[in-house]
Amino acid sequence: MPDPNLQLPAQVTATALGPWPGQDPVEATRIIRGELGSPHLPFLAELPDRGVGADAIGRTASLLVDLAVDVQPHGWRIVDRPGRDLVRARSALSTDINVLADVAGEEESAADEFKVQLRGPLSLAAGLHLHNGERALIDYGARRDIAASLAAGVGAHLAKVSAAVPGARLVVQLDEPDIASVLAGTIPTSSGYRTLRSIPGHEVTELWHVVVDALREAGAAEIAIAVPEIEAPFERIMSAGADAIAVPLRALTTRQWEQLAEAVEAGKRLWAGALQADGPGGVPKASDVVESVRRPWQQLGLPIAALATVRVTPSGGLESQSPAAATEVLTRLTQVADGLNQLALG
């Protein structure tokens, strides 16, 4: 049984961001673990096609402690007592973990690592609504309560996942898809007639720290914060204590690449969203994806051997793909990882 505290050998690995097509957790789990065997990073599939409670907001909100949520016409709302939508979300997540345990238990050799995804506290606050219908993001106290509640709930969640994949090194991906809008003050109010005030950068860092520290205490061996490339706050991610930055590569500016190089030199890991699965030409060639990582890496003067710290991912979720196409993406990602490893190892 692998030691979860053991530092794994440095090599490029592949993973995906979490969203997966279809409604069958058994099929999804078998495919993901089959394609992303060691040394790669299998993950707990998110199946939004299952409906209410399987979406990213509802899934993460089901972990909150002392904060109940339910679905209202405008979306998920914080309520006084748990309703059927919260029960449904918790049930779906519990089912997924049970399925994981069954599938992992049938394997001859267990994966060394396993990943779960959570919506980060700022995007969660943007996606939850208060009693008056306004987004929780508008209220300073609500933002802090949500971060604290999420921090209180992650320990039990990771314990259940760890029991399903005994001995695996747990990796957590905190998704912050709305972070640029949160910082810029462009999140619309519920009415849509105006926008919410921007959240100060120091508060973003503080709230991330609350959740990152709780994840660390709960046994997470690696924590990545995933953000879109537009106005990505890399320095904030580093300050929050995360181990890795997950970001699509397709539209990064030269300045952003320089910031990523600084992060790598500071010991942070890059999760490179290098494979665009939804392009007009279908899944790109492995050699083209390898080149899209190698070229800027070497232009920045980073040592080619340091590529071994990279994880490669798609540039977005795979929920809009067919199961066959999503599987092809995972296959291609492992080929990309192999190509980058060959460069890194000389």
mmCIF file of N, CA, C and O in Angstrom, residues 213-284:
data_model
loop_
_atom_site.group_PDB
_atom_site.id
_atom_site.type_symbol
_atom_site.label_atom_id
_atom_site.label_comp_id
_atom_site.label_asym_id
_atom_site.label_seq_id
_atom_site.Cartn_x
_atom_site.Cartn_y
_atom_site.Cartn_z
ATOM 1 N N ASP A 213 -5.763 25.850 4.301
ATOM 2 C CA ASP A 213 -5.247 25.357 5.597
ATOM 3 C C ASP A 213 -6.080 24.179 6.112
ATOM 4 O O ASP A 213 -5.537 23.203 6.644
ATOM 5 N N ALA A 214 -7.410 24.274 5.938
ATOM 6 C CA ALA A 214 -8.275 23.185 6.385
ATOM 7 C C ALA A 214 -8.039 21.922 5.571
ATOM 8 O O ALA A 214 -8.037 20.809 6.109
ATOM 9 N N LEU A 215 -7.836 22.079 4.271
ATOM 10 C CA LEU A 215 -7.556 20.927 3.409
ATOM 11 C C LEU A 215 -6.234 20.272 3.808
ATOM 12 O O LEU A 215 -6.126 19.042 3.859
ATOM 13 N N ARG A 216 -5.249 21.102 4.086
ATOM 14 C CA ARG A 216 -3.951 20.566 4.503
ATOM 15 C C ARG A 216 -4.099 19.766 5.793
ATOM 16 O O ARG A 216 -3.568 18.659 5.919
ATOM 17 N N GLU A 217 -4.830 20.345 6.743
ATOM 18 C CA GLU A 217 -5.024 19.669 8.025
ATOM 19 C C GLU A 217 -5.808 18.372 7.856
ATOM 20 O O GLU A 217 -5.619 17.411 8.603
ATOM 21 N N ALA A 218 -6.683 18.339 6.826
ATOM 22 C CA ALA A 218 -7.495 17.144 6.576
ATOM 23 C C ALA A 218 -6.740 16.060 5.815
ATOM 24 O O ALA A 218 -7.294 14.986 5.562
ATOM 25 N N GLY A 219 -5.505 16.341 5.428
ATOM 26 C CA GLY A 219 -4.694 15.310 4.798
ATOM 27 C C GLY A 219 -4.413 15.486 3.328
ATOM 28 O O GLY A 219 -3.811 14.601 2.699
ATOM 29 N N ALA A 220 -4.822 16.613 2.740
ATOM 30 C CA ALA A 220 -4.524 16.835 1.320
ATOM 31 C C ALA A 220 -3.020 16.989 1.144
ATOM 32 O O ALA A 220 -2.385 17.820 1.787
ATOM 33 N N ALA A 221 -2.456 16.197 0.242
ATOM 34 C CA ALA A 221 -1.015 16.235 0.008
ATOM 35 C C ALA A 221 -0.632 17.281 -1.026
ATOM 36 O O ALA A 221 0.521 17.722 -1.072
ATOM 37 N N GLU A 222 -1.583 17.665 -1.868
ATOM 38 C CA GLU A 222 -1.334 18.695 -2.878
ATOM 39 C C GLU A 222 -2.637 19.436 -3.120
ATOM 40 O O GLU A 222 -3.699 18.819 -3.244
ATOM 41 N N ILE A 223 -2.559 20.769 -3.179
ATOM 42 C CA ILE A 223 -3.737 21.596 -3.397
ATOM 43 C C ILE A 223 -3.462 22.534 -4.551
ATOM 44 O O ILE A 223 -2.487 23.302 -4.529
ATOM 45 N N ALA A 224 -4.319 22.467 -5.563
ATOM 46 C CA ALA A 224 -4.206 23.353 -6.723
ATOM 47 C C ALA A 224 -5.411 24.280 -6.749
ATOM 48 O O ALA A 224 -6.537 23.863 -6.449
ATOM 49 N N ILE A 225 -5.186 25.536 -7.095
ATOM 50 C CA ILE A 225 -6.279 26.466 -7.331
ATOM 51 C C ILE A 225 -6.379 26.671 -8.837
ATOM 52 O O ILE A 225 -5.397 27.050 -9.487
ATOM 53 N N ALA A 226 -7.573 26.377 -9.372
ATOM 54 C CA ALA A 226 -7.795 26.421 -10.820
ATOM 55 C C ALA A 226 -8.541 27.692 -11.187
ATOM 56 O O ALA A 226 -9.600 27.986 -10.620
ATOM 57 N N VAL A 227 -7.980 28.446 -12.139
ATOM 58 C CA VAL A 227 -8.559 29.720 -12.553
ATOM 59 C C VAL A 227 -8.538 29.822 -14.076
ATOM 60 O O VAL A 227 -7.732 29.180 -14.734
ATOM 61 N N PRO A 228 -9.445 30.635 -14.666
ATOM 62 C CA PRO A 228 -9.338 30.920 -16.094
ATOM 63 C C PRO A 228 -8.091 31.777 -16.351
ATOM 64 O O PRO A 228 -7.549 32.410 -15.435
ATOM 65 N N GLU A 229 -7.682 31.818 -17.619
ATOM 66 C CA GLU A 229 -6.450 32.539 -17.930
ATOM 67 C C GLU A 229 -6.622 34.056 -17.916
ATOM 68 O O GLU A 229 -5.666 34.800 -17.681
ATOM 69 N N ILE A 230 -7.840 34.552 -18.141
ATOM 70 C CA ILE A 230 -8.055 35.992 -18.211
ATOM 71 C C ILE A 230 -7.901 36.613 -16.822
ATOM 72 O O ILE A 230 -8.622 36.255 -15.887
ATOM 73 N N GLU A 231 -6.952 37.541 -16.693
ATOM 74 C CA GLU A 231 -6.694 38.233 -15.419
ATOM 75 C C GLU A 231 -6.466 37.243 -14.261
ATOM 76 O O GLU A 231 -6.907 37.474 -13.132
ATOM 77 N N ALA A 232 -5.793 36.152 -14.540
ATOM 78 C CA ALA A 232 -5.576 35.129 -13.512
ATOM 79 C C ALA A 232 -4.668 35.667 -12.399
ATOM 80 O O ALA A 232 -3.564 36.151 -12.673
ATOM 81 N N PRO A 233 -5.107 35.596 -11.135
ATOM 82 C CA PRO A 233 -4.339 36.166 -10.020
ATOM 83 C C PRO A 233 -3.298 35.203 -9.469
ATOM 84 O O PRO A 233 -3.407 34.691 -8.350
ATOM 85 N N PHE A 234 -2.250 34.957 -10.246
ATOM 86 C CA PHE A 234 -1.264 33.954 -9.859
ATOM 87 C C PHE A 234 -0.590 34.294 -8.523
ATOM 88 O O PHE A 234 -0.327 33.411 -7.703
ATOM 89 N N GLU A 235 -0.266 35.570 -8.319
ATOM 90 C CA GLU A 235 0.418 35.939 -7.078
ATOM 91 C C GLU A 235 -0.473 35.678 -5.860
ATOM 92 O O GLU A 235 0.012 35.286 -4.798
ATOM 93 N N ARG A 236 -1.779 35.893 -6.010
ATOM 94 C CA ARG A 236 -2.713 35.606 -4.919
ATOM 95 C C ARG A 236 -2.730 34.110 -4.604
ATOM 96 O O ARG A 236 -2.808 33.705 -3.439
ATOM 97 N N ILE A 237 -2.697 33.294 -5.629
ATOM 98 C CA ILE A 237 -2.701 31.841 -5.427
ATOM 99 C C ILE A 237 -1.459 31.413 -4.642
ATOM 100 O O ILE A 237 -1.533 30.618 -3.702
ATOM 101 N N MET A 238 -0.317 31.972 -5.027
ATOM 102 C CA MET A 238 0.913 31.631 -4.326
ATOM 103 C C MET A 238 0.851 32.074 -2.864
ATOM 104 O O MET A 238 1.245 31.346 -1.956
ATOM 105 N N SER A 239 0.305 33.280 -2.636
ATOM 106 C CA SER A 239 0.227 33.810 -1.275
ATOM 107 C C SER A 239 -0.729 33.016 -0.392
ATOM 108 O O SER A 239 -0.591 33.015 0.829
ATOM 109 N N ALA A 240 -1.710 32.359 -1.019
ATOM 110 C CA ALA A 240 -2.709 31.607 -0.254
ATOM 111 C C ALA A 240 -2.198 30.257 0.220
ATOM 112 O O ALA A 240 -2.905 29.561 0.955
ATOM 113 N N GLY A 241 -1.000 29.880 -0.196
ATOM 114 C CA GLY A 241 -0.420 28.635 0.286
ATOM 115 C C GLY A 241 -0.719 27.411 -0.557
ATOM 116 O O GLY A 241 -0.432 26.283 -0.142
ATOM 117 N N ALA A 242 -1.300 27.615 -1.750
ATOM 118 C CA ALA A 242 -1.560 26.475 -2.638
ATOM 119 C C ALA A 242 -0.244 25.929 -3.173
ATOM 120 O O ALA A 242 0.763 26.635 -3.261
ATOM 121 N N ASP A 243 -0.269 24.656 -3.539
ATOM 122 C CA ASP A 243 0.923 24.013 -4.080
ATOM 123 C C ASP A 243 1.037 24.160 -5.589
ATOM 124 O O ASP A 243 2.126 24.020 -6.149
ATOM 125 N N ALA A 244 -0.104 24.421 -6.246
ATOM 126 C CA ALA A 244 -0.107 24.399 -7.703
ATOM 127 C C ALA A 244 -1.100 25.410 -8.254
ATOM 128 O O ALA A 244 -2.092 25.758 -7.617
ATOM 129 N N ILE A 245 -0.809 25.857 -9.472
ATOM 130 C CA ILE A 245 -1.691 26.738 -10.236
ATOM 131 C C ILE A 245 -2.189 25.948 -11.438
ATOM 132 O O ILE A 245 -1.391 25.418 -12.210
ATOM 133 N N ALA A 246 -3.511 25.853 -11.575
ATOM 134 C CA ALA A 246 -4.116 25.184 -12.737
ATOM 135 C C ALA A 246 -4.725 26.254 -13.626
ATOM 136 O O ALA A 246 -5.589 27.018 -13.185
ATOM 137 N N VAL A 247 -4.293 26.306 -14.886
ATOM 138 C CA VAL A 247 -4.758 27.380 -15.771
ATOM 139 C C VAL A 247 -4.672 26.926 -17.227
ATOM 140 O O VAL A 247 -3.756 26.200 -17.598
ATOM 141 N N PRO A 248 -5.648 27.321 -18.071
ATOM 142 C CA PRO A 248 -5.533 27.037 -19.501
ATOM 143 C C PRO A 248 -4.379 27.845 -20.092
ATOM 144 O O PRO A 248 -4.135 28.988 -19.676
ATOM 145 N N LEU A 249 -3.700 27.276 -21.074
ATOM 146 C CA LEU A 249 -2.546 27.945 -21.660
ATOM 147 C C LEU A 249 -2.890 28.760 -22.900
ATOM 148 O O LEU A 249 -2.088 29.593 -23.331
ATOM 149 N N ARG A 250 -4.067 28.558 -23.474
ATOM 150 C CA ARG A 250 -4.323 29.017 -24.845
ATOM 151 C C ARG A 250 -4.221 30.524 -25.036
ATOM 152 O O ARG A 250 -3.911 30.988 -26.128
ATOM 153 N N ALA A 251 -4.506 31.342 -24.006
ATOM 154 C CA ALA A 251 -4.500 32.794 -24.186
ATOM 155 C C ALA A 251 -3.612 33.508 -23.182
ATOM 156 O O ALA A 251 -3.800 34.685 -22.911
ATOM 157 N N LEU A 252 -2.644 32.816 -22.618
ATOM 158 C CA LEU A 252 -1.763 33.448 -21.641
ATOM 159 C C LEU A 252 -0.890 34.501 -22.318
ATOM 160 O O LEU A 252 -0.381 34.306 -23.418
ATOM 161 N N THR A 253 -0.725 35.624 -21.624
ATOM 162 C CA THR A 253 0.160 36.669 -22.118
ATOM 163 C C THR A 253 1.599 36.371 -21.727
ATOM 164 O O THR A 253 1.874 35.502 -20.890
ATOM 165 N N THR A 254 2.527 37.112 -22.336
ATOM 166 C CA THR A 254 3.932 36.949 -21.973
ATOM 167 C C THR A 254 4.150 37.231 -20.497
ATOM 168 O O THR A 254 4.887 36.513 -19.811
ATOM 169 N N ARG A 255 3.483 38.267 -19.971
ATOM 170 C CA ARG A 255 3.620 38.605 -18.555
ATOM 171 C C ARG A 255 3.108 37.466 -17.684
ATOM 172 O O ARG A 255 3.718 37.141 -16.649
ATOM 173 N N GLN A 256 2.000 36.827 -18.079
ATOM 174 C CA GLN A 256 1.473 35.713 -17.289
ATOM 175 C C GLN A 256 2.437 34.532 -17.301
ATOM 176 O O GLN A 256 2.626 33.869 -16.275
ATOM 177 N N TRP A 257 3.050 34.257 -18.445
ATOM 178 C CA TRP A 257 4.041 33.194 -18.501
ATOM 179 C C TRP A 257 5.222 33.507 -17.578
ATOM 180 O O TRP A 257 5.769 32.622 -16.908
ATOM 181 N N GLU A 258 5.600 34.782 -17.529
ATOM 182 C CA GLU A 258 6.687 35.170 -16.636
ATOM 183 C C GLU A 258 6.300 34.940 -15.174
ATOM 184 O O GLU A 258 7.123 34.483 -14.368
ATOM 185 N N GLN A 259 5.036 35.238 -14.835
ATOM 186 C CA GLN A 259 4.563 34.989 -13.477
ATOM 187 C C GLN A 259 4.551 33.498 -13.160
ATOM 188 O O GLN A 259 4.896 33.081 -12.042
ATOM 189 N N LEU A 260 4.148 32.686 -14.133
ATOM 190 C CA LEU A 260 4.159 31.235 -13.930
ATOM 191 C C LEU A 260 5.583 30.723 -13.749
ATOM 192 O O LEU A 260 5.831 29.831 -12.926
ATOM 193 N N ALA A 261 6.513 31.302 -14.507
ATOM 194 C CA ALA A 261 7.912 30.901 -14.349
ATOM 195 C C ALA A 261 8.398 31.220 -12.939
ATOM 196 O O ALA A 261 9.105 30.418 -12.315
ATOM 197 N N GLU A 262 8.001 32.389 -12.423
ATOM 198 C CA GLU A 262 8.375 32.752 -11.052
ATOM 199 C C GLU A 262 7.779 31.757 -10.055
ATOM 200 O O GLU A 262 8.427 31.384 -9.069
ATOM 201 N N ALA A 263 6.552 31.337 -10.314
ATOM 202 C CA ALA A 263 5.910 30.372 -9.426
ATOM 203 C C ALA A 263 6.642 29.030 -9.450
ATOM 204 O O ALA A 263 6.872 28.413 -8.399
ATOM 205 N N VAL A 264 7.004 28.577 -10.640
ATOM 206 C CA VAL A 264 7.727 27.312 -10.774
ATOM 207 C C VAL A 264 9.073 27.395 -10.055
ATOM 208 O O VAL A 264 9.484 26.468 -9.335
ATOM 209 N N GLU A 265 9.760 28.524 -10.240
ATOM 210 C CA GLU A 265 11.060 28.694 -9.575
ATOM 211 C C GLU A 265 10.919 28.757 -8.058
ATOM 212 O O GLU A 265 11.862 28.440 -7.325
ATOM 213 N N ALA A 266 9.723 29.171 -7.600
ATOM 214 C CA ALA A 266 9.460 29.223 -6.157
ATOM 215 C C ALA A 266 8.973 27.886 -5.613
ATOM 216 O O ALA A 266 8.627 27.781 -4.430
ATOM 217 N N GLY A 267 8.944 26.863 -6.468
ATOM 218 C CA GLY A 267 8.573 25.529 -6.008
ATOM 219 C C GLY A 267 7.122 25.158 -6.220
ATOM 220 O O GLY A 267 6.685 24.089 -5.770
ATOM 221 N N LYS A 268 6.354 26.015 -6.900
ATOM 222 C CA LYS A 268 4.967 25.689 -7.182
ATOM 223 C C LYS A 268 4.881 24.817 -8.434
ATOM 224 O O LYS A 268 5.769 24.832 -9.286
ATOM 225 N N ARG A 269 3.787 24.095 -8.524
ATOM 226 C CA ARG A 269 3.587 23.186 -9.653
ATOM 227 C C ARG A 269 2.611 23.818 -10.644
ATOM 228 O O ARG A 269 1.629 24.447 -10.246
ATOM 229 N N LEU A 270 2.870 23.650 -11.925
ATOM 230 C CA LEU A 270 1.967 24.136 -12.968
ATOM 231 C C LEU A 270 1.107 22.984 -13.469
ATOM 232 O O LEU A 270 1.626 21.947 -13.893
ATOM 233 N N TRP A 271 -0.216 23.173 -13.374
ATOM 234 C CA TRP A 271 -1.146 22.272 -14.035
ATOM 235 C C TRP A 271 -1.514 22.949 -15.347
ATOM 236 O O TRP A 271 -2.298 23.908 -15.366
ATOM 237 N N ALA A 272 -0.935 22.488 -16.414
ATOM 238 C CA ALA A 272 -1.030 23.172 -17.703
ATOM 239 C C ALA A 272 -2.255 22.697 -18.487
ATOM 240 O O ALA A 272 -2.311 21.548 -18.929
ATOM 241 N N GLY A 273 -3.227 23.601 -18.644
ATOM 242 C CA GLY A 273 -4.409 23.290 -19.453
ATOM 243 C C GLY A 273 -4.068 23.397 -20.922
ATOM 244 O O GLY A 273 -4.445 24.361 -21.600
ATOM 245 N N ALA A 274 -3.333 22.407 -21.402
ATOM 246 C CA ALA A 274 -2.697 22.514 -22.713
ATOM 247 C C ALA A 274 -3.507 21.918 -23.848
ATOM 248 O O ALA A 274 -3.244 22.196 -25.015
ATOM 249 N N LEU A 275 -4.482 21.078 -23.526
ATOM 250 C CA LEU A 275 -5.208 20.359 -24.586
ATOM 251 C C LEU A 275 -6.613 20.941 -24.730
ATOM 252 O O LEU A 275 -7.439 20.814 -23.824
ATOM 253 N N GLN A 276 -6.870 21.577 -25.860
ATOM 254 C CA GLN A 276 -8.188 22.141 -26.127
ATOM 255 C C GLN A 276 -9.027 21.085 -26.835
ATOM 256 O O GLN A 276 -8.836 20.801 -28.013
ATOM 257 N N ALA A 277 -9.967 20.503 -26.102
ATOM 258 C CA ALA A 277 -10.725 19.362 -26.620
ATOM 259 C C ALA A 277 -11.892 19.775 -27.505
ATOM 260 O O ALA A 277 -12.434 18.941 -28.230
ATOM 261 N N ASP A 278 -12.298 21.050 -27.423
ATOM 262 C CA ASP A 278 -13.504 21.468 -28.147
ATOM 263 C C ASP A 278 -13.192 22.282 -29.396
ATOM 264 O O ASP A 278 -14.029 23.029 -29.898
ATOM 265 N N GLY A 279 -11.967 22.160 -29.906
ATOM 266 C CA GLY A 279 -11.603 22.897 -31.115
ATOM 267 C C GLY A 279 -12.242 22.302 -32.352
ATOM 268 O O GLY A 279 -12.741 21.167 -32.338
ATOM 269 N N PRO A 280 -12.249 23.041 -33.473
ATOM 270 C CA PRO A 280 -12.905 22.568 -34.698
ATOM 271 C C PRO A 280 -12.261 21.326 -35.299
ATOM 272 O O PRO A 280 -12.902 20.550 -35.987
ATOM 273 N N GLY A 281 -10.977 21.116 -35.006
ATOM 274 C CA GLY A 281 -10.277 19.970 -35.579
ATOM 275 C C GLY A 281 -10.301 18.732 -34.713
ATOM 276 O O GLY A 281 -9.617 17.754 -35.006
ATOM 277 N N GLY A 282 -11.092 18.733 -33.648
ATOM 278 C CA GLY A 282 -11.127 17.586 -32.752
ATOM 279 C C GLY A 282 -9.930 17.589 -31.824
ATOM 280 O O GLY A 282 -9.286 18.613 -31.602
ATOM 281 N N VAL A 283 -9.616 16.435 -31.279
ATOM 282 C CA VAL A 283 -8.508 16.328 -30.320
ATOM 283 C C VAL A 283 -7.186 16.555 -31.045
ATOM 284 O O VAL A 283 -6.893 15.874 -32.032
ATOM 285 N N PRO A 284 -6.363 17.504 -30.606
ATOM 286 C CA PRO A 284 -5.111 17.801 -31.308
ATOM 287 C C PRO A 284 -4.082 16.685 -31.160
ATOM 288 O O PRO A 284 -4.190 15.831 -30.274
#
